[in-house]
Short mmCIF file of C-alpha atoms and ligand atoms in Angstrom, two decimals:
data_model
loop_
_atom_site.label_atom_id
_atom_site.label_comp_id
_atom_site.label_asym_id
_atom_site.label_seq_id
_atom_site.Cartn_x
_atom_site.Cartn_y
_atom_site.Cartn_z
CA UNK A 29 -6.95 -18.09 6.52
CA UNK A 30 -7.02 -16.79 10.31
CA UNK A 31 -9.71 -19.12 11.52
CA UNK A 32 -9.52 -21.93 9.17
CA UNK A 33 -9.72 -25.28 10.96
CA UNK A 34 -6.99 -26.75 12.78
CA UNK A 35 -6.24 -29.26 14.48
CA UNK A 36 -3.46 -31.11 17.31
CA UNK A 37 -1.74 -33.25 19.21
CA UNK A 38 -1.42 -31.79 22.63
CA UNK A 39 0.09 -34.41 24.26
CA UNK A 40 3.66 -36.05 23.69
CA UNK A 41 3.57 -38.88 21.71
CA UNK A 42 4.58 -42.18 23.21
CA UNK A 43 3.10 -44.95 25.54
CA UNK A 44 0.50 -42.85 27.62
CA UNK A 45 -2.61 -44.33 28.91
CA UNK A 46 -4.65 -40.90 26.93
CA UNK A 47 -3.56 -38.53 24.55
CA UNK A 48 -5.35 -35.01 24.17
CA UNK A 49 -6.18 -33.89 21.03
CA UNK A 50 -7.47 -29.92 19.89
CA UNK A 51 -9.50 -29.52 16.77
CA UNK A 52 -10.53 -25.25 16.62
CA UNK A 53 -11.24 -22.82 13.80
CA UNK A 54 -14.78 -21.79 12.41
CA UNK A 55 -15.90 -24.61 10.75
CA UNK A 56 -14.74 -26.96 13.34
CA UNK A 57 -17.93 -28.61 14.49
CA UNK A 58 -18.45 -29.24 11.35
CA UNK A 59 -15.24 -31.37 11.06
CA UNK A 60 -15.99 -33.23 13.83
CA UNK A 61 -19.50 -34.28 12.89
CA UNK A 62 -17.80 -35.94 9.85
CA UNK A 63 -15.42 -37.82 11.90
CA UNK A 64 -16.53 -38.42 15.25
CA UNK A 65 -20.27 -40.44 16.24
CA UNK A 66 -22.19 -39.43 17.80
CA UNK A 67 -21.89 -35.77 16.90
CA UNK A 68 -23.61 -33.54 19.40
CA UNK A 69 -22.05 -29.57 20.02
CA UNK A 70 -24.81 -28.92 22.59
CA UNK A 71 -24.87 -28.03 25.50
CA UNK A 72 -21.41 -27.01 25.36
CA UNK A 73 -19.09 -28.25 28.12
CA UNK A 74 -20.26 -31.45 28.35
CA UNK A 75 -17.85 -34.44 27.56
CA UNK A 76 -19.49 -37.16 25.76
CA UNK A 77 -18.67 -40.67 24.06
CA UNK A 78 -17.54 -40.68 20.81
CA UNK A 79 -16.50 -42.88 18.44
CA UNK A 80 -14.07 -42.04 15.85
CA UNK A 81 -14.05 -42.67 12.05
CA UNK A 82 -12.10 -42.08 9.42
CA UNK A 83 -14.31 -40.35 7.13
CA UNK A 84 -13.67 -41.53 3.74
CA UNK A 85 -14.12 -45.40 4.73
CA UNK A 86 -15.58 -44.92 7.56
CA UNK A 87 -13.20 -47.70 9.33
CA UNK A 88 -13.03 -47.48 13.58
CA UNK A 89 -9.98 -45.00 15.07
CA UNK A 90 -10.72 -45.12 18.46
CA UNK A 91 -12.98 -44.41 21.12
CA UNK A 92 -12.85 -41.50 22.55
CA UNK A 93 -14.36 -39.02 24.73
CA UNK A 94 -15.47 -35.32 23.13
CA UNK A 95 -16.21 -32.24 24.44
CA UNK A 96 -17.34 -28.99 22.84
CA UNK A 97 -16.60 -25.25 23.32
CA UNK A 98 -18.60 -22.52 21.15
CA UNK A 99 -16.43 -19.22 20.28
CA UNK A 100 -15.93 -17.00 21.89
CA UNK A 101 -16.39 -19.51 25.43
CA UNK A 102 -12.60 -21.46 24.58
CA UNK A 103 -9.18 -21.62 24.96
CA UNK A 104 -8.74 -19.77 21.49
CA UNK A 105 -12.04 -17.95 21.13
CA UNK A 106 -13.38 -20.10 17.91
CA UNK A 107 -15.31 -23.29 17.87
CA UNK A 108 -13.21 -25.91 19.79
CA UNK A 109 -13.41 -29.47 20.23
CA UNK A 110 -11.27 -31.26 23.31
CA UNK A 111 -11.27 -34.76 22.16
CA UNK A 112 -9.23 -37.71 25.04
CA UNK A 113 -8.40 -40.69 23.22
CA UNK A 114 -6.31 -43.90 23.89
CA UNK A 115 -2.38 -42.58 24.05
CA UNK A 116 0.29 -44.62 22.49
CA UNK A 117 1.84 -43.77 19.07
CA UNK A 118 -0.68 -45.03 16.62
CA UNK A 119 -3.86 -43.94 18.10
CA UNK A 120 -3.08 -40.46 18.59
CA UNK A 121 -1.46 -39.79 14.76
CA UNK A 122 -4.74 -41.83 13.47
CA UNK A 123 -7.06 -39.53 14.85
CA UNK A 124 -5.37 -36.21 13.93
CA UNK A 125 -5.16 -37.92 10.45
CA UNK A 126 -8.82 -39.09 10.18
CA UNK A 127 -10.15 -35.11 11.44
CA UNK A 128 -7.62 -33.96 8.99
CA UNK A 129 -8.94 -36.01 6.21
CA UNK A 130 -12.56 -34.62 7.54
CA UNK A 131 -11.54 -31.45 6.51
CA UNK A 132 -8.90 -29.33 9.47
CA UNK A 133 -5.60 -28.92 8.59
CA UNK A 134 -2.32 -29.82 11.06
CA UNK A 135 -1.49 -26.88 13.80
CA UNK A 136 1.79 -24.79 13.28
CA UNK A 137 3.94 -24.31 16.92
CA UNK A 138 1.89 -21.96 18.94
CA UNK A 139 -1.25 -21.64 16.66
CA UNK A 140 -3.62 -22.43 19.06
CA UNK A 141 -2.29 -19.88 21.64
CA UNK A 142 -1.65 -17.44 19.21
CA UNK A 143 -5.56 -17.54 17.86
CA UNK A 144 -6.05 -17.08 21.55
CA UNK A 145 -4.13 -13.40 21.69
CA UNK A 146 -5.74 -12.45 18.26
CA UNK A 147 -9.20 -13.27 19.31
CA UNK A 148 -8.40 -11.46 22.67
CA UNK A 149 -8.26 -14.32 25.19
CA UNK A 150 -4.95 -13.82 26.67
CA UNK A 151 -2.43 -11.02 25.76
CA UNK A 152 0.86 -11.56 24.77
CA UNK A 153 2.26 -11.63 28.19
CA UNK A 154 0.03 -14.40 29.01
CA UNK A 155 0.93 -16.16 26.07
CA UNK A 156 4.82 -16.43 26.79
CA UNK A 157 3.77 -16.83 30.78
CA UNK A 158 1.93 -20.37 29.43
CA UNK A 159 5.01 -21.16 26.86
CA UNK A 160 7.28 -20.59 30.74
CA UNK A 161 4.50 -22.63 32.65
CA UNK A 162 5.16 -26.11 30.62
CA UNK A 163 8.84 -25.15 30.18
CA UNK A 164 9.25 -24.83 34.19
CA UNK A 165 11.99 -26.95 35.37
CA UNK A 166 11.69 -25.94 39.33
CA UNK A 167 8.49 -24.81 41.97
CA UNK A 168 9.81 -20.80 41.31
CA UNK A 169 9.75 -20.86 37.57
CA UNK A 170 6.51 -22.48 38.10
CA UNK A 171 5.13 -20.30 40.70
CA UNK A 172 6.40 -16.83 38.97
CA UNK A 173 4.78 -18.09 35.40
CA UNK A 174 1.56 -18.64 37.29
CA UNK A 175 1.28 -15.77 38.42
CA UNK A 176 2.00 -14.24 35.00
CA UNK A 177 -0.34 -16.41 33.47
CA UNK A 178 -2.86 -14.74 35.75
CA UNK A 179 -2.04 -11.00 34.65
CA UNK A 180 0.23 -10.15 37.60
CA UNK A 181 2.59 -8.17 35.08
CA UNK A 182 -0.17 -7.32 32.62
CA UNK A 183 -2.37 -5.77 35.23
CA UNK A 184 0.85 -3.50 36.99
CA UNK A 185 1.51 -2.41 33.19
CA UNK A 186 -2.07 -1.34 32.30
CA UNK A 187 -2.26 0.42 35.98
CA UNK A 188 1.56 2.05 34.56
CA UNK A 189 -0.32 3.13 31.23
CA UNK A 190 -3.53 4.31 33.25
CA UNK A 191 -0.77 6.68 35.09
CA UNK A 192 0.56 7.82 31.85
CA UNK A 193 -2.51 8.80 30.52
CA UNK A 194 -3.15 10.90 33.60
CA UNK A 195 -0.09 12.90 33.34
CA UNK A 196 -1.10 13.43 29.64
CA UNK A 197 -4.38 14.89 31.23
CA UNK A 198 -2.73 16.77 33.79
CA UNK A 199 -0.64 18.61 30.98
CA UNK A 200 -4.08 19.03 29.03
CA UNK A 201 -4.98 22.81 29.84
CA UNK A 202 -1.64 23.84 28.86
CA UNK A 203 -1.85 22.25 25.61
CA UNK A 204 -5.04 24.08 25.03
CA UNK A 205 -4.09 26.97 25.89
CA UNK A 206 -0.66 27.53 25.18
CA UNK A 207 -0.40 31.28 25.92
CA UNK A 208 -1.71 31.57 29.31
CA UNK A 209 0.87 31.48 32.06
CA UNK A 210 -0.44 29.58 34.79
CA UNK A 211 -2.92 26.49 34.42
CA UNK A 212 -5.19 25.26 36.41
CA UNK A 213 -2.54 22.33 37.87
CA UNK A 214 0.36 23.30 39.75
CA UNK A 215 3.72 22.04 37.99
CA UNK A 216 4.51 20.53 41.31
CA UNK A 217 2.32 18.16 40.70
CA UNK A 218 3.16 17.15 36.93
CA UNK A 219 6.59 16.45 38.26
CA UNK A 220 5.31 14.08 41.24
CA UNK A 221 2.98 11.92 38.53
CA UNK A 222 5.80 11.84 36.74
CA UNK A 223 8.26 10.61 39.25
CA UNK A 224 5.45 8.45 40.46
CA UNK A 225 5.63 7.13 37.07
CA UNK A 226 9.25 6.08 36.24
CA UNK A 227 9.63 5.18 39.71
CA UNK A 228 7.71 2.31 38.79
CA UNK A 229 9.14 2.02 35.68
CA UNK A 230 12.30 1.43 37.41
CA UNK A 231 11.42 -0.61 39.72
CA UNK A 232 9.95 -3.11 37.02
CA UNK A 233 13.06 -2.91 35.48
CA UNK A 234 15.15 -3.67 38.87
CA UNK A 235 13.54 -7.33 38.71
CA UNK A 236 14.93 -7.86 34.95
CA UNK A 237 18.48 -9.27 35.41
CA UNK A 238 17.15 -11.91 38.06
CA UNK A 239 13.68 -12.71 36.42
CA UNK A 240 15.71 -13.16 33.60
CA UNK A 241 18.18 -15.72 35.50
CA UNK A 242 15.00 -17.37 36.46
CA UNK A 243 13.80 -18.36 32.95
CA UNK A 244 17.81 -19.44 32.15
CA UNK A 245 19.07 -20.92 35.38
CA UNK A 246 21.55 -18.92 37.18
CA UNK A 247 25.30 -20.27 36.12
CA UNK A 248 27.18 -21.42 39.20
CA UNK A 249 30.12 -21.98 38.34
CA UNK A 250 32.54 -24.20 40.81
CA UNK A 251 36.10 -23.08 41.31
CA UNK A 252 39.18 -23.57 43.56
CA UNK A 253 42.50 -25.41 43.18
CA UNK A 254 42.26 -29.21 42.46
CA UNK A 255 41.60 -31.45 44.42
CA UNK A 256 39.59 -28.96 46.83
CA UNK A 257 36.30 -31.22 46.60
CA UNK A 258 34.57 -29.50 44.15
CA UNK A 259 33.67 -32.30 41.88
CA UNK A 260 32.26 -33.79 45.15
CA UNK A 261 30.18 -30.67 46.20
CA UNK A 262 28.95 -30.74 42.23
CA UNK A 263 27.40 -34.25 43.00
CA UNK A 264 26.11 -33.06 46.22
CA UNK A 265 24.29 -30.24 44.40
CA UNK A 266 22.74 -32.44 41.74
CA UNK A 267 21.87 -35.34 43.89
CA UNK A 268 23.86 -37.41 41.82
CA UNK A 269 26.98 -38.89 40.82
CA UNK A 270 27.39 -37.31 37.79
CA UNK A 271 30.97 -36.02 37.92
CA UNK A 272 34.35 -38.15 38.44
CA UNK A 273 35.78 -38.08 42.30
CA UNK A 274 38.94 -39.31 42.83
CA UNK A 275 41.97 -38.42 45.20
CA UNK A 276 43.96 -37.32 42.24
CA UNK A 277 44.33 -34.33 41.60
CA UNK A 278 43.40 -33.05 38.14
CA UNK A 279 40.62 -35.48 37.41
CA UNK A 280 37.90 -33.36 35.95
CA UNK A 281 39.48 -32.01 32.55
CA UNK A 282 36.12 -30.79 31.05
CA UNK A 283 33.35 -28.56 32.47
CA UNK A 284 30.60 -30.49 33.50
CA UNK A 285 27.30 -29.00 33.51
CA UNK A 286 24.22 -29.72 34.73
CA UNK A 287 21.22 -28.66 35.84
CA UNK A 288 19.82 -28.34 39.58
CA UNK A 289 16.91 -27.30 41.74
CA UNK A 290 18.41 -25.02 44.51
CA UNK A 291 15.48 -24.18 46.93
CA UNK A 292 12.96 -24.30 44.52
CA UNK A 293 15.30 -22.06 42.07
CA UNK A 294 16.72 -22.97 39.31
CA UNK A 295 20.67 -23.48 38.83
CA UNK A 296 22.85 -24.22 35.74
CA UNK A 297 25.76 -25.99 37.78
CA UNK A 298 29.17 -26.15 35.74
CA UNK A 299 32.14 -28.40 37.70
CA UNK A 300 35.49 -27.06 36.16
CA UNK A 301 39.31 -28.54 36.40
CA UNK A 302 40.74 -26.91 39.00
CA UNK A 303 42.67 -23.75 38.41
CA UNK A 304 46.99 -24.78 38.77
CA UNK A 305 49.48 -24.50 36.61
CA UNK A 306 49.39 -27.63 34.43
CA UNK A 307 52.23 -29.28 32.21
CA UNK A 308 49.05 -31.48 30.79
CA UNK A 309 47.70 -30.04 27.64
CA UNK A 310 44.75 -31.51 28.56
CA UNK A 311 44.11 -30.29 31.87
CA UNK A 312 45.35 -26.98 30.38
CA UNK A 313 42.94 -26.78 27.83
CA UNK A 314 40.18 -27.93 30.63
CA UNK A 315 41.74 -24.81 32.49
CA UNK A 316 40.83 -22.71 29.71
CA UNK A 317 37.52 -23.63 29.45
CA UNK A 318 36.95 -23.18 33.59
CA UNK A 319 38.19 -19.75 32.80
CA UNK A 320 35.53 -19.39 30.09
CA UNK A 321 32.94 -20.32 32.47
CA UNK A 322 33.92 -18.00 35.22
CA UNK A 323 33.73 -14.63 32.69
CA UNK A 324 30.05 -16.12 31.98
CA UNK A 325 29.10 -17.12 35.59
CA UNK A 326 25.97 -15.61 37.47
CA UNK A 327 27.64 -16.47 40.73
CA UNK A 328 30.97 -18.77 41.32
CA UNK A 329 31.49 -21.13 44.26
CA UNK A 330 34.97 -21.45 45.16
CA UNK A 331 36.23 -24.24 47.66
CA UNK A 332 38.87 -24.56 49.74
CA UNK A 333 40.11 -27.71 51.39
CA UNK A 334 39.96 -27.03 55.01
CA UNK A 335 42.57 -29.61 55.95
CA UNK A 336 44.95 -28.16 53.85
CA UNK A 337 47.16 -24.83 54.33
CA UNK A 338 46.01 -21.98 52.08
CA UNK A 339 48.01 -19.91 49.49
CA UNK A 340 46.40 -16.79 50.17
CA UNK A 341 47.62 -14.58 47.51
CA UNK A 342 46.55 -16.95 44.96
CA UNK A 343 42.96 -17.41 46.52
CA UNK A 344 42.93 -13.58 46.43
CA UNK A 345 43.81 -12.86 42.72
CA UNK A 346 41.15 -15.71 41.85
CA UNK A 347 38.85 -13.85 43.77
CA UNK A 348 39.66 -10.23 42.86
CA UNK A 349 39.67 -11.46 39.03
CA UNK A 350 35.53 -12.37 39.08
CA UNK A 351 33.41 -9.87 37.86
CA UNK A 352 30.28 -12.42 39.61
CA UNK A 353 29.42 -12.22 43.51
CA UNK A 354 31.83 -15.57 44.64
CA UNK A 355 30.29 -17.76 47.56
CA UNK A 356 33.13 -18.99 49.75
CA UNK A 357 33.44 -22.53 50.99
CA UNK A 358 35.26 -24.67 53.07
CA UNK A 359 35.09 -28.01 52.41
CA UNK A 360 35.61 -31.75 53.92
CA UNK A 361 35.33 -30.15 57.65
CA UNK A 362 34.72 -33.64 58.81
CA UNK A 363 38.63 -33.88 58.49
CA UNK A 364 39.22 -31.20 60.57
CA UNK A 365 38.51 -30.64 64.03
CA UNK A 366 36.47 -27.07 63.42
CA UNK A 367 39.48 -24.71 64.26
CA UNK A 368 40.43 -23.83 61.22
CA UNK A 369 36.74 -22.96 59.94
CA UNK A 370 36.82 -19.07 59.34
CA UNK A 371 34.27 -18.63 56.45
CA UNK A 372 30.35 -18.67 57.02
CA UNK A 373 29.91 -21.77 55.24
CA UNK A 374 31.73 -24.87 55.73
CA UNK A 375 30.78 -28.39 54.73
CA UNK A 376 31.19 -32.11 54.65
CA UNK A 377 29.87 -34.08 51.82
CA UNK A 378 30.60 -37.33 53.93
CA UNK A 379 28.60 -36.22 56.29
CA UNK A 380 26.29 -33.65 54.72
CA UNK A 381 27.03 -30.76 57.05
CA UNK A 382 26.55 -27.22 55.98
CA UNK A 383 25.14 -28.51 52.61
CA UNK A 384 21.67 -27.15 54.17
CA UNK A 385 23.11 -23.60 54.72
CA UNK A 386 25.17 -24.00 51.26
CA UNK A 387 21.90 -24.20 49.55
CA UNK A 388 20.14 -21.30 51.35
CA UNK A 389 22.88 -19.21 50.40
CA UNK A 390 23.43 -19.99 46.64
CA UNK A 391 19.66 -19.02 46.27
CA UNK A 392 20.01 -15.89 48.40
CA UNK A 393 22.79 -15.15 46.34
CA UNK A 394 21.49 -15.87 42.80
CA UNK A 395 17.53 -14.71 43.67
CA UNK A 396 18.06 -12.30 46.76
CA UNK A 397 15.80 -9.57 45.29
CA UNK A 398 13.22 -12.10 44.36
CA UNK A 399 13.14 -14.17 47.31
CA UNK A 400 12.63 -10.66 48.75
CA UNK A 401 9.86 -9.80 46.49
CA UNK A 402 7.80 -12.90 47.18
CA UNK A 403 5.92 -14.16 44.53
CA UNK A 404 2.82 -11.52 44.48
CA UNK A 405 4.67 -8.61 42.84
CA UNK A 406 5.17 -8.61 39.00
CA UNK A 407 8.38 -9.65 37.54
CA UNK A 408 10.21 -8.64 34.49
CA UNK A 409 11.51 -12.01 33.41
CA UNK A 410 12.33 -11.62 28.93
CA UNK A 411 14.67 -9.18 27.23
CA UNK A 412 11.38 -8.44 25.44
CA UNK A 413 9.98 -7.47 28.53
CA UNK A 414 12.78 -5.21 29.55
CA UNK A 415 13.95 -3.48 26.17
CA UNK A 416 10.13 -2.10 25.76
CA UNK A 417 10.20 -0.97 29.59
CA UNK A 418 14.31 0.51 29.29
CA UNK A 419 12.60 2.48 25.97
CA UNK A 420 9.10 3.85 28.18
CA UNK A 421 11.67 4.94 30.78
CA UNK A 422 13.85 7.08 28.35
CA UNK A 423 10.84 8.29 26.79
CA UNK A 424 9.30 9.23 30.12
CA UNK A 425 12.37 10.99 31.10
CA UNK A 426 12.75 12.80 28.10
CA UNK A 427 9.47 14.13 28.84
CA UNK A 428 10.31 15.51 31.77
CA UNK A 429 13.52 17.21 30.21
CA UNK A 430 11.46 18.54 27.71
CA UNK A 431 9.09 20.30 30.21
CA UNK A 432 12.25 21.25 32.10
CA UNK A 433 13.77 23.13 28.93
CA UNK A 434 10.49 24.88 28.12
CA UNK A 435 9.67 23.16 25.21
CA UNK A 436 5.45 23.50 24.48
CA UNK A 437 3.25 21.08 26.38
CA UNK A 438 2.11 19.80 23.50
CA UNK A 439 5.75 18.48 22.31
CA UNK A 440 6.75 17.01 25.81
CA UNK A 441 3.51 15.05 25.86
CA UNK A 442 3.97 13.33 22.57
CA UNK A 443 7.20 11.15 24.88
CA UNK A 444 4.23 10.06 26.99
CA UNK A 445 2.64 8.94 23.61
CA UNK A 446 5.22 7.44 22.68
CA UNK A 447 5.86 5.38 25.98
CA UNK A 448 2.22 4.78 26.17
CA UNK A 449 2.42 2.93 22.54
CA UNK A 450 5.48 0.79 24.33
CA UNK A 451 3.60 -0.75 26.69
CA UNK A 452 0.92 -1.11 24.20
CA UNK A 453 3.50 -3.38 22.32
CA UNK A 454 4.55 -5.01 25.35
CA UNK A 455 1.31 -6.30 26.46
CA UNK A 456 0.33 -7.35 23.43
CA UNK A 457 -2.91 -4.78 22.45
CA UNK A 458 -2.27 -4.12 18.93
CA UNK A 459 0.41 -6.51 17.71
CA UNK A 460 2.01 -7.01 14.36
CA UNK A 461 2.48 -10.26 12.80
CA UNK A 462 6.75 -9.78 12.93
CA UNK A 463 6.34 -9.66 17.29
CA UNK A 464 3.80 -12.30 16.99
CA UNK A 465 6.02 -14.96 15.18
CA UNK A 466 9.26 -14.17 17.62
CA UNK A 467 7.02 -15.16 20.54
CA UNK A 468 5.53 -17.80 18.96
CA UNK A 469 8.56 -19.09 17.26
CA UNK A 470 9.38 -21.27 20.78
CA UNK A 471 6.29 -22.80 21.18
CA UNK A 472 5.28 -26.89 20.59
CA UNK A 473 2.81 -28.00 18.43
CA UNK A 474 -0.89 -28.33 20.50
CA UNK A 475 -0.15 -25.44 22.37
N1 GDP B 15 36.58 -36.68 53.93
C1 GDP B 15 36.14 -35.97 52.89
N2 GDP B 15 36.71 -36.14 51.69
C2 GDP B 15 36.22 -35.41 50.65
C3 GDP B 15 35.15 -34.49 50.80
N3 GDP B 15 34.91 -33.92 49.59
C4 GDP B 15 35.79 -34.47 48.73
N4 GDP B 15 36.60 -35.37 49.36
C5 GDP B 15 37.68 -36.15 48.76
O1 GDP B 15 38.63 -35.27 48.20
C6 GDP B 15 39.19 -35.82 47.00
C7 GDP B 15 39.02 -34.82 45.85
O2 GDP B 15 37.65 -34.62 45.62
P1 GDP B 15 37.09 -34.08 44.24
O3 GDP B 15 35.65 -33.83 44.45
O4 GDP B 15 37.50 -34.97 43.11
O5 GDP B 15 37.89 -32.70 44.15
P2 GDP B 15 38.11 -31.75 42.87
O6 GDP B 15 39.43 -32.10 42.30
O7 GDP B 15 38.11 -30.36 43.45
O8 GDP B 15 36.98 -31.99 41.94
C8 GDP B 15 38.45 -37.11 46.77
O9 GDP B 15 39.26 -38.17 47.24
C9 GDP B 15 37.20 -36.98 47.59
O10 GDP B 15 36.70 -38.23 48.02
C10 GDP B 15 34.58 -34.33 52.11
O11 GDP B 15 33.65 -33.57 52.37
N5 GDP B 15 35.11 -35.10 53.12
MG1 MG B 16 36.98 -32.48 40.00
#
């Protein structure tokens, strides 16, 4: 059943001073009244003291603190309940067990917040925004869900589908009247709604590869012979000492990879062996794998050791061979005495030079267009998000070829349709249950 009762732990379990527990559905209140005392739904919105039974022997749970939210006034649009009790493992799983035994039956992943798009309380961009908001691992992810959360994309995509729906209108007389030559709207300005239009379109779609990066991480990927300090610059990136530094060269074997806040962005750092020809079947295999990397990498970082003399040619195929945008460094300057600092950034791990700079550019690098963008305009940031908005463009498009190639008004406008009904999917209006469950399928239980 759609709104049968249900209830869950929203909270981790574990040693917590409170836990948060959701109880929702249509029958909900009357759930609670069996479980929790006193029982009182009105007024709404009001926490009150509760003590909680378990309603077959009526032995103590916990006491706890209720409050009550009539459909369609909640987080999911049914009856709600918003119950705080004492955290820890036992309490928690008690509680959900004695308002289970009262009648509500345990949550699946994302059923709370998918009752919330079926009974119209957030659409389904808001939905994966909230899934991004608690899954934020940096302030940018945070920020850019946030605004999500509070329609930023939704409301440029309805303003998109607003436009479409003009151009449909502007095309109208024409479709009424097929025979007469000359309409009422000049064709001039068909074409500028429509380049109005995918204009937009496009420029949605401009934001996808790095919104994208900013759900994953961008991959940085270190590089450079060994021994060039890149294990070193790793740690310095991370904050910790989480890879092996040693004079020797050919110490890191394996790609290391962790993850890092870069400016408020987030990075997916990967420390490699250093690229040489290698006798060692280990190191060669850890060569193999650094090569691996690179192919995958959003942007590489290649050092150099400033204090030591530089095979050009080599540094030049390296570079020439990566298909990412490669940040140049020069490392341990403190050993050198500055003159042989060419490249625009050079740092010292010993004593934290450049590091600064290093940052500023990774994250100029890696989030250029977004740092550019700021964080009020809408961002495309899921494949989901960008194959509905590649497949409105085409359609649009096509549209205009048709109209170019004299096909009947009629027939061009049913691509505007037809884009119309992709944004319709993407922001969730009418959405079937197969779209539903791959959105959903990511979620945690209480949410
Ligand atoms: N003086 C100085 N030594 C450094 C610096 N960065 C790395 N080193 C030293 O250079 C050697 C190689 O460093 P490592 O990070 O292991 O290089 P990797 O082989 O490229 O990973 C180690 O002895 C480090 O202590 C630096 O900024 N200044
Ligand atoms: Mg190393």
């Amino acid at each position: 059943m759609l709104s049968d009762p249900i209830v869950a732990l929203a909270t981790p379990p574990g040693r917590s001073a409170l836990a948060l527990i959701r109880l929702s559905g249509r029958a909900a209140f009357d759930v609670a009244a069996r479980a929790l005392h006193p029982f009182h739904p009105d007024p709404p919105r009001t926490v009150r003291r509760v003590q909680v039974v378990h309603p077959a022997t009526g032995a103590p749970v916990d006491e706890a603190l209720a409050a009550c939210f009539r459909g369609p006034r909640s987080y999911t649009g049914e009856d709600l309940v918003e119950l705080s009790t004492h955290g820890g493992l036992l309490v928690p799983a008690a509680v959900v067990a004695a308002l289970v035994a009262a009648g509500a039956r345990p949550a699946r992943p994302g059923e709370l917040t998918r009752r919330a798009v079926l009974n119209g309380k957030l659409d389904l961009l808001q939905a994966e925004a909230t899934a991004d908001l608690i899954d934020a691992g940096s302030p940018a992810q945070a920020r850019r869900a946030l605004h999500q959360l509070d329609r930023g994309l939704s409301m440029r995509l309805h303003e998109l589908r607003t436009e479409l729906l003009e151009l449909e209108a502007l095309i109208a007389y024409e479709i009424d009247f097929p025979e007469e030559d000359e309409g009422p709207v000049a064709p001039e300005r068909v074409v500028r709604a429509w380049r109005a239009a995918r204009d937009r379109i496009a420029r949605l779609l401009d934001t996808a590869p790095e919104g994208e990066r900013l759900r994953e991480g961008a991959l940085l990927v270190i590089a450079g012979r060994p021994n060039a300090g890149k294990s070193s610059l790793f740690n310095a990136l991370l904050g910790t000492e989480r890879a092996i530094v040693t004079e020797i060269p050919g110490t890191t074997r394996d790609a290391v990879e962790a993850h890092a806040v870069v400016e408020g962005f987030p990075f997916r750092v990967v420390d490699t062996a250093g690229l040489r020809e290698s006798d060692d079947r280990v190191e060669r295999l850890g060569i193999e794998v650094s090569r691996k990397y690179l192919a995958a990498a959003d942007l590489v970082l290649f050092c150099r050791d400033a204090g030591c003399e530089m095979r050009d040619t080599e540094s030049q195929e390296f570079l020439a061979s990566c298909r990412a945008p490669v940040v140049e460094v020069m490392t341990k300057i403190d050993l050198t005495d500055g003159s042989t600092v060419r490249r625009s950034v050079a740092v010292s791990v010993v004593t934290g030079a450049g590091l600064a700079d290093l940052r500023r550019k990774l994250a100029e690098v890696a989030f250029g267009r977004l740092l550019a963008l700021g964080d009020v305009e809408p961002v495309v940031t899921r494949a989901r998000h960008r194959g509905a908005l590649e497949c409105a463009l085409a359609e649009v498009d096509a549209f205009h070829a048709a109209r170019g190639s004299g096909v009947d008004a009629a027939a061009a406008a049913t691509h505007l349709r037809a884009a119309v009904g992709t944004l319709d999917d993407l922001i969730g209006v009418v959405t079937p249950d197969d779209v539903l469950d791959r959105v959903f399928a990511t979620f945690c239980v209480g949410k």
